[in-house]
CSV table of C-alpha atoms and ligand atoms in Angstrom, one decimal:
chain,number,residue,atom,x,y,z
A,1184,MET,CA,51.7,-22.1,45.7
A,1185,SER,CA,48.4,-20.3,47.1
A,1186,LYS,CA,45.2,-22.2,48.4
A,1187,LEU,CA,43.5,-22.2,45.4
A,1188,SER,CA,45.8,-23.2,42.8
A,1189,THR,CA,45.9,-26.0,40.9
A,1190,THR,CA,47.5,-28.2,38.1
A,1191,PHE,CA,45.4,-29.7,35.4
A,1192,LEU,CA,46.5,-31.2,32.4
A,1193,GLY,CA,49.8,-29.9,33.1
A,1194,HIS,CA,48.5,-26.5,32.9
A,1195,THR,CA,49.2,-24.6,36.7
A,1196,PHE,CA,45.8,-22.7,36.9
A,1197,ALA,CA,46.1,-20.1,39.7
A,1198,ASN,CA,42.8,-21.1,40.8
A,1199,PRO,CA,39.9,-23.2,39.5
A,1200,LEU,CA,37.6,-20.8,38.4
A,1201,MET,CA,36.8,-20.2,34.3
A,1202,ASN,CA,34.1,-18.8,32.1
A,1203,ALA,CA,31.5,-21.5,30.9
A,1204,SER,CA,31.2,-21.6,27.0
A,1205,GLY,CA,29.7,-19.1,25.4
A,1206,VAL,CA,29.6,-16.2,28.1
A,1207,TYR,CA,31.8,-13.4,27.7
A,1208,CYS,CA,33.7,-15.2,25.5
A,1209,MET,CA,32.6,-14.0,21.6
A,1210,ASP,CA,35.6,-12.2,20.7
A,1211,ALA,CA,38.7,-10.2,21.6
A,1212,THR,CA,36.8,-7.7,23.8
A,1213,ASP,CA,35.2,-10.2,26.0
A,1214,LEU,CA,38.0,-12.7,26.0
A,1215,GLY,CA,40.3,-9.9,26.9
A,1216,ALA,CA,38.2,-9.1,29.9
A,1217,LEU,CA,38.5,-12.8,31.1
A,1218,HIS,CA,42.4,-12.0,30.7
A,1219,THR,CA,42.5,-9.9,32.8
A,1220,SER,CA,39.2,-10.8,35.4
A,1221,ASP,CA,40.8,-13.4,38.4
A,1222,SER,CA,39.4,-16.0,36.2
A,1223,GLY,CA,42.9,-19.0,37.3
A,1224,SER,CA,41.6,-19.9,32.8
A,1225,TYR,CA,39.2,-19.1,30.6
A,1226,ILE,CA,37.4,-20.2,27.4
A,1227,THR,CA,36.7,-19.1,23.8
A,1228,LYS,CA,33.1,-19.7,22.6
A,1229,SER,CA,32.1,-23.0,20.9
A,1230,CYS,CA,32.9,-22.5,17.5
A,1231,THR,CA,32.1,-23.9,13.9
A,1232,LEU,CA,34.1,-24.1,10.5
A,1233,GLU,CA,32.1,-20.9,9.3
A,1234,ALA,CA,30.8,-17.5,11.5
A,1235,ARG,CA,27.5,-18.0,12.3
A,1236,ALA,CA,25.4,-14.8,13.3
A,1237,GLY,CA,23.2,-17.6,14.8
A,1238,ASN,CA,19.2,-16.8,16.0
A,1239,PRO,CA,17.0,-13.7,15.9
A,1240,GLU,CA,16.7,-11.8,19.6
A,1241,PRO,CA,15.8,-12.1,21.7
A,1242,ARG,CA,17.7,-15.2,22.6
A,1243,TYR,CA,19.0,-14.5,26.3
A,1244,ARG,CA,16.9,-14.0,29.4
A,1245,ALA,CA,17.6,-14.1,33.2
A,1246,THR,CA,15.2,-15.0,35.4
A,1247,PRO,CA,15.3,-14.8,38.8
A,1248,LEU,CA,16.3,-18.5,38.5
A,1249,GLY,CA,18.5,-18.2,36.2
A,1250,SER,CA,18.6,-17.6,32.6
A,1251,ILE,CA,17.3,-19.5,29.1
A,1252,ASN,CA,19.3,-19.4,25.6
A,1253,SER,CA,18.8,-20.1,22.5
A,1254,MET,CA,21.4,-18.6,20.5
A,1255,GLY,CA,21.7,-21.1,17.5
A,1256,LEU,CA,25.1,-20.8,18.2
A,1257,PRO,CA,26.7,-17.5,17.1
A,1258,ASN,CA,30.5,-17.1,16.4
A,1259,LYS,CA,33.4,-15.6,14.8
A,1260,GLY,CA,34.6,-18.4,13.0
A,1261,TYR,CA,37.4,-21.4,13.9
A,1262,GLY,CA,39.7,-19.7,12.6
A,1263,TYR,CA,38.9,-16.3,14.4
A,1264,TYR,CA,40.1,-18.2,17.9
A,1265,LEU,CA,42.2,-20.4,16.8
A,1266,ASP,CA,43.7,-16.2,15.5
A,1267,LEU,CA,43.3,-15.3,19.2
A,1268,ALA,CA,44.9,-18.9,20.8
A,1269,ARG,CA,48.6,-18.5,19.1
A,1270,ALA,CA,48.3,-14.8,20.1
A,1271,HIS,CA,47.6,-16.1,23.9
A,1272,ASP,CA,49.8,-15.8,26.5
A,1273,TYR,CA,49.4,-18.5,28.3
A,1274,SER,CA,52.3,-17.9,30.9
A,1275,HIS,CA,49.2,-15.4,32.1
A,1276,LYS,CA,46.8,-18.1,32.6
A,1277,PRO,CA,45.9,-21.2,30.3
A,1278,LEU,CA,43.2,-20.5,27.6
A,1279,PHE,CA,40.7,-23.2,25.7
A,1280,MET,CA,39.1,-23.8,23.1
A,1281,SER,CA,35.2,-25.0,22.6
A,1282,VAL,CA,34.9,-26.8,19.2
A,1283,ALA,CA,31.3,-27.7,18.0
A,1284,GLY,CA,31.0,-28.6,14.6
A,1285,LEU,CA,27.6,-29.3,12.9
A,1286,SER,CA,28.9,-32.3,11.4
A,1287,LEU,CA,31.0,-35.2,11.7
A,1288,ALA,CA,33.4,-33.8,8.9
A,1289,ASP,CA,33.5,-30.3,9.7
A,1290,ASN,CA,35.3,-31.3,13.7
A,1291,LEU,CA,37.6,-33.2,12.2
A,1292,VAL,CA,38.7,-29.6,9.9
A,1293,MET,CA,38.7,-27.8,12.6
A,1294,MET,CA,40.8,-30.3,15.3
A,1295,ARG,CA,43.2,-30.9,12.3
A,1296,THR,CA,44.0,-27.3,11.8
A,1297,ILE,CA,44.4,-26.9,15.9
A,1298,ARG,CA,46.6,-30.2,16.3
A,1299,ASP,CA,48.2,-28.5,13.4
A,1300,ALA,CA,49.1,-25.2,14.8
A,1301,ASN,CA,50.4,-27.2,17.8
A,1302,LEU,CA,49.3,-24.4,20.5
A,1303,PRO,CA,49.2,-25.4,24.7
A,1304,ALA,CA,45.7,-24.1,24.3
A,1305,ILE,CA,43.4,-27.4,25.4
A,1306,VAL,CA,40.2,-28.0,23.4
A,1307,GLU,CA,36.6,-29.0,25.3
A,1308,LEU,CA,34.9,-30.6,22.3
A,1309,ASN,CA,31.1,-29.9,22.5
A,1310,LEU,CA,29.3,-33.1,22.3
A,1311,SER,CA,26.0,-31.2,22.9
A,1312,CYS,CA,24.7,-30.0,19.3
A,1313,PRO,CA,22.8,-30.6,16.7
A,1314,ASN,CA,22.9,-33.9,14.8
A,1315,VAL,CA,21.0,-34.9,11.3
A,1316,PRO,CA,17.3,-32.8,11.4
A,1317,GLY,CA,15.3,-35.4,13.4
A,1318,LYS,CA,17.9,-37.0,15.9
A,1319,PRO,CA,18.7,-36.0,19.0
A,1320,GLN,CA,22.2,-33.7,19.8
A,1321,ILE,CA,25.2,-36.2,19.2
A,1322,ALA,CA,25.5,-37.1,23.2
A,1323,TYR,CA,22.3,-37.9,23.6
A,1324,ASP,CA,22.5,-40.4,20.4
A,1325,PHE,CA,25.3,-42.5,21.5
A,1326,ALA,CA,26.3,-44.1,18.3
A,1327,ALA,CA,26.8,-41.2,16.8
A,1328,MET,CA,29.3,-40.0,20.2
A,1329,ASP,CA,30.9,-43.3,19.7
A,1330,ALA,CA,31.9,-42.8,16.6
A,1331,MET,CA,32.4,-39.5,16.5
A,1332,LEU,CA,35.3,-39.7,19.3
A,1333,ALA,CA,36.7,-42.9,17.7
A,1334,ALA,CA,37.0,-39.8,14.2
A,1335,VAL,CA,38.1,-36.9,16.4
A,1336,THR,CA,40.8,-39.4,18.8
A,1337,LYS,CA,42.4,-41.1,16.0
A,1338,GLU,CA,42.7,-37.8,14.1
A,1339,TYR,CA,44.1,-35.7,17.5
A,1340,THR,CA,46.2,-37.3,19.6
A,1341,ARG,CA,47.0,-35.0,23.0
A,1342,PRO,CA,44.9,-34.9,25.8
A,1343,ILE,CA,41.0,-33.4,24.5
A,1344,GLY,CA,37.6,-32.9,26.8
A,1345,VAL,CA,34.1,-33.2,25.7
A,1346,LYS,CA,31.9,-30.9,26.6
A,1347,MET,CA,28.3,-32.8,27.6
A,1348,PRO,CA,24.6,-32.7,28.7
A,1349,PRO,CA,22.9,-33.4,31.7
A,1350,TYR,CA,21.7,-36.8,31.6
A,1351,PHE,CA,18.5,-38.1,33.9
A,1352,ASP,CA,18.6,-41.9,34.2
A,1353,ILE,CA,21.3,-44.2,35.4
A,1354,ALA,CA,21.5,-46.2,32.7
A,1355,HIS,CA,22.4,-43.1,30.6
A,1356,PHE,CA,25.2,-42.3,33.2
A,1357,ASP,CA,26.8,-46.4,32.8
A,1358,GLU,CA,26.7,-45.5,29.0
A,1359,ALA,CA,27.9,-42.1,28.2
A,1360,ALA,CA,30.5,-42.8,30.8
A,1361,ALA,CA,31.4,-46.6,29.0
A,1362,ILE,CA,32.1,-44.3,26.4
A,1363,LEU,CA,33.8,-41.8,27.7
A,1364,ASN,CA,36.3,-44.7,28.7
A,1365,ARG,CA,36.9,-45.8,25.4
A,1366,TYR,CA,38.8,-43.1,24.4
A,1367,PRO,CA,42.3,-42.7,26.7
A,1368,THR,CA,43.2,-38.8,25.3
A,1369,VAL,CA,39.3,-38.2,26.5
A,1370,ALA,CA,41.5,-36.5,29.3
A,1371,PHE,CA,38.5,-34.3,31.2
A,1372,ILE,CA,34.6,-34.8,30.9
A,1373,THR,CA,32.6,-30.9,31.4
A,1374,CYS,CA,29.4,-31.4,33.1
A,1375,ILE,CA,27.0,-30.1,32.0
A,1376,ASN,CA,26.0,-28.2,29.6
A,1377,SER,CA,22.1,-26.5,29.6
A,1378,ILE,CA,19.3,-28.6,30.8
A,1379,GLY,CA,17.6,-28.5,26.7
A,1380,ASN,CA,14.4,-27.5,26.1
A,1381,ALA,CA,12.7,-25.7,28.7
A,1382,LEU,CA,9.7,-22.8,28.6
A,1383,VAL,CA,9.7,-19.9,30.8
A,1384,ILE,CA,6.7,-18.3,30.4
A,1385,ASP,CA,5.6,-14.2,31.3
A,1386,THR,CA,2.3,-14.5,33.2
A,1387,GLU,CA,1.2,-10.8,32.6
A,1388,SER,CA,2.0,-10.5,28.8
A,1389,GLU,CA,1.4,-14.8,28.0
A,1390,SER,CA,4.0,-15.4,26.7
A,1391,VAL,CA,7.4,-17.1,25.9
A,1392,VAL,CA,10.5,-15.0,26.9
A,1393,ILE,CA,12.9,-15.4,23.3
A,1394,LYS,CA,11.7,-15.7,20.1
A,1395,PRO,CA,13.7,-18.8,18.4
A,1396,LYS,CA,12.3,-21.9,19.0
A,1397,ASP,CA,8.4,-20.9,20.2
A,1398,GLY,CA,10.2,-19.8,23.3
A,1399,PHE,CA,12.4,-23.4,23.7
A,1400,GLY,CA,15.5,-23.1,25.7
A,1401,GLY,CA,18.2,-24.0,27.5
A,1402,ILE,CA,18.0,-23.0,31.3
A,1403,GLY,CA,21.2,-22.4,33.0
A,1404,GLY,CA,21.8,-21.0,37.2
A,1405,ASP,CA,19.8,-21.9,39.7
A,1406,TYR,CA,17.5,-24.4,37.6
A,1407,VAL,CA,20.2,-26.3,37.0
A,1408,LEU,CA,23.2,-27.3,40.0
A,1409,PRO,CA,21.8,-29.9,41.3
A,1410,THR,CA,21.7,-31.7,38.3
A,1411,ALA,CA,24.8,-30.1,37.7
A,1412,LEU,CA,26.3,-32.1,41.0
A,1413,ALA,CA,24.7,-34.9,40.3
A,1414,ASN,CA,26.5,-35.3,36.7
A,1415,VAL,CA,29.7,-34.5,37.9
A,1416,ASN,CA,29.8,-37.3,40.7
A,1417,ALA,CA,28.6,-39.7,38.6
A,1418,PHE,CA,31.0,-39.1,35.9
A,1419,TYR,CA,33.9,-38.8,38.1
A,1420,ARG,CA,32.5,-41.9,40.4
A,1421,ARG,CA,32.4,-43.9,36.5
A,1422,CYS,CA,35.9,-42.5,34.7
A,1423,PRO,CA,38.9,-42.3,37.4
A,1424,GLU,CA,41.2,-42.1,34.9
A,1425,LYS,CA,39.5,-38.7,33.7
A,1426,ARG,CA,39.6,-35.1,34.9
A,1427,VAL,CA,35.8,-33.7,35.2
A,1428,ILE,CA,34.9,-29.9,35.3
A,1429,GLY,CA,32.1,-28.5,36.4
A,1430,CYS,CA,29.5,-26.4,35.2
A,1431,GLY,CA,26.5,-25.3,36.1
A,1432,GLY,CA,24.3,-23.5,38.8
A,1433,VAL,CA,27.9,-21.7,39.9
A,1434,LYS,CA,27.1,-18.2,41.6
A,1435,THR,CA,28.4,-18.2,44.9
A,1436,GLY,CA,31.8,-19.5,47.0
A,1437,GLU,CA,29.9,-22.4,48.2
A,1438,HIS,CA,28.7,-23.4,45.2
A,1439,VAL,CA,32.3,-24.0,43.8
A,1440,PHE,CA,32.8,-25.9,46.8
A,1441,GLN,CA,29.8,-28.7,46.6
A,1442,HIS,CA,31.6,-28.7,42.8
A,1443,LEU,CA,34.8,-29.9,44.3
A,1444,LEU,CA,33.0,-31.8,46.6
A,1445,ALA,CA,31.7,-33.5,43.9
A,1446,GLY,CA,34.7,-34.6,42.0
A,1447,ALA,CA,35.3,-31.3,40.0
A,1448,SER,CA,38.9,-30.3,39.1
A,1449,LEU,CA,37.6,-27.3,37.5
A,1450,VAL,CA,34.7,-24.9,38.1
A,1451,GLN,CA,32.9,-23.3,35.1
A,1452,VAL,CA,30.5,-19.9,35.8
A,1453,GLY,CA,28.0,-18.9,32.9
A,1454,THR,CA,25.1,-17.4,33.6
A,1455,ALA,CA,26.5,-15.9,36.9
A,1456,LEU,CA,28.8,-14.5,34.8
A,1457,GLN,CA,26.4,-13.5,32.6
A,1458,GLU,CA,24.2,-11.2,34.9
A,1459,GLU,CA,27.6,-10.1,37.0
A,1460,GLY,CA,30.4,-9.5,34.6
A,1461,PRO,CA,34.0,-10.6,35.0
A,1462,GLY,CA,34.1,-9.3,38.8
A,1463,ILE,CA,32.7,-11.9,39.4
A,1464,PHE,CA,35.6,-13.8,39.8
A,1465,ALA,CA,37.2,-12.0,42.8
A,1466,ARG,CA,34.2,-12.6,44.8
A,1467,LEU,CA,34.0,-16.1,43.9
A,1468,ASN,CA,37.7,-16.8,44.8
A,1469,ALA,CA,37.0,-14.7,48.0
A,1470,GLU,CA,34.2,-16.9,49.2
A,1471,LEU,CA,35.7,-19.9,48.3
A,1472,ILE,CA,38.5,-19.3,50.9
A,1473,ALA,CA,36.8,-18.5,53.5
A,1474,LEU,CA,34.7,-21.5,53.2
A,1475,LEU,CA,38.5,-23.5,53.1
A,1476,ASP,CA,39.6,-22.2,56.3
A,1477,ARG,CA,36.4,-21.9,57.8
A,1478,LYS,CA,36.5,-25.3,57.5
A,1479,GLY,CA,40.2,-26.3,57.6
A,1480,TYR,CA,41.3,-27.3,54.0
A,1481,LYS,CA,44.9,-26.2,53.1
A,1482,ASN,CA,43.8,-26.4,49.0
A,1483,ILE,CA,41.0,-27.4,46.9
A,1484,ASP,CA,42.5,-30.4,45.8
A,1485,GLU,CA,42.3,-31.7,49.5
A,1486,VAL,CA,38.1,-31.3,48.6
A,1487,ARG,CA,37.9,-33.0,45.1
A,1488,GLY,CA,36.0,-35.7,45.3
A,1489,ARG,CA,35.6,-36.0,48.6
A,1490,LEU,CA,31.4,-36.3,49.1
A,1491,LYS,CA,30.2,-37.9,51.5
A,1492,THR,CA,27.1,-40.5,51.2
A,1493,LEU,CA,24.7,-41.5,54.3
B,766,FMN,C1,24.1,-17.5,26.7
B,766,FMN,C2,25.2,-18.3,26.8
B,766,FMN,C3,25.7,-19.0,25.7
B,766,FMN,C4,26.2,-20.6,25.7
B,766,FMN,N1,26.8,-20.8,24.5
B,766,FMN,C5,27.3,-22.1,24.7
B,766,FMN,C6,28.3,-22.6,23.8
B,766,FMN,O1,28.6,-22.0,22.7
B,766,FMN,N2,28.8,-23.2,24.2
B,766,FMN,C7,28.6,-24.3,25.1
B,766,FMN,O2,29.4,-25.5,25.1
B,766,FMN,N3,27.8,-24.1,26.5
B,766,FMN,C8,27.9,-23.0,26.0
B,766,FMN,N4,26.3,-22.5,26.9
B,766,FMN,C9,25.5,-23.3,27.9
B,766,FMN,C10,27.1,-23.2,29.6
B,766,FMN,O3,28.3,-22.8,28.9
B,766,FMN,C11,27.1,-23.7,30.1
B,766,FMN,O4,26.7,-25.4,30.3
B,766,FMN,C12,25.3,-23.4,31.3
B,766,FMN,O5,24.8,-22.1,30.9
B,766,FMN,C13,25.3,-24.5,32.6
B,766,FMN,O6,26.0,-23.2,33.6
B,766,FMN,P1,25.0,-21.8,34.5
B,766,FMN,O7,24.1,-22.7,35.1
B,766,FMN,O8,26.0,-21.6,35.5
B,766,FMN,O9,24.7,-21.0,33.4
B,766,FMN,C14,25.6,-21.2,26.9
B,766,FMN,C15,25.2,-20.7,28.2
B,766,FMN,C16,24.6,-19.3,27.9
B,766,FMN,C17,23.7,-18.4,29.1
């Protein structure tokens, strides 16, 4: 066992790093680059029942502090990712599949098919998804979230994870965690998706920087690290039976370490991977090892959740 290796849901991971869904995972070429990278595992693009072209471009823009995007869930349809999951070499590294149905019915069709394929792939159900027009996304509509989880976990009885948007209010942490705790097969919680509906403005052109939604989009990168750490820690404290995957603002080994301290078992990289490419995993692993050595930690499991309060 190396310093960075860990186990999660019965799988062994060479290190805690993986991509965040949506980054470097649209097709076999992207995913192949992650397969040969130094990530411990990787996840496919959030998929829908049918393939989607997504929103008009430009729909992603990097900024000095992170990124903004309004991709509109472009993906090749769940059958494409399921075929890749069938062909995946699980002895090389574990694989996650992100599922993001546009309705409960769509999620049930996808989850039944994935269940029947009986693969070692681990499903991350994206709850940060559009719901009924005029209503908030699923994870911001607690009744819809509860109904979604009740129906999905009834059909799909193996462990799954949920990808959550950030919450900003203690009452919302409490309520979301209470709902998740009703479902024992929800084995992990990935925090966080992008902070939604931000607006980046370019001063020179006096314009928004992405085309969809009049420039409104989700932000990631430096903007979101403290919010991500808060959400990881909030769910780590409230859901002791579950594992947490940290996501948001990671671009150095130190950021990975902070996610582990907050309670993360694995750590995903979005914007920084998009900007630096899959070589980032070797750098993050090296930086994390150097930090663990300096602090005298023998492995990453010793770090998890050790955050001190004052
Ligand atoms: C271009 C892009 C596409 C994304 N697509 C998805 C997606 O399909 N599913 C998902 O759960 N999150 C998606 N996200 C959100 C990321 O997975 C991640 O939660 C967010 O960017 C925060 O991480 P970061 O600060 O490392 O970027 C996307 C993010 C970006 C930048």
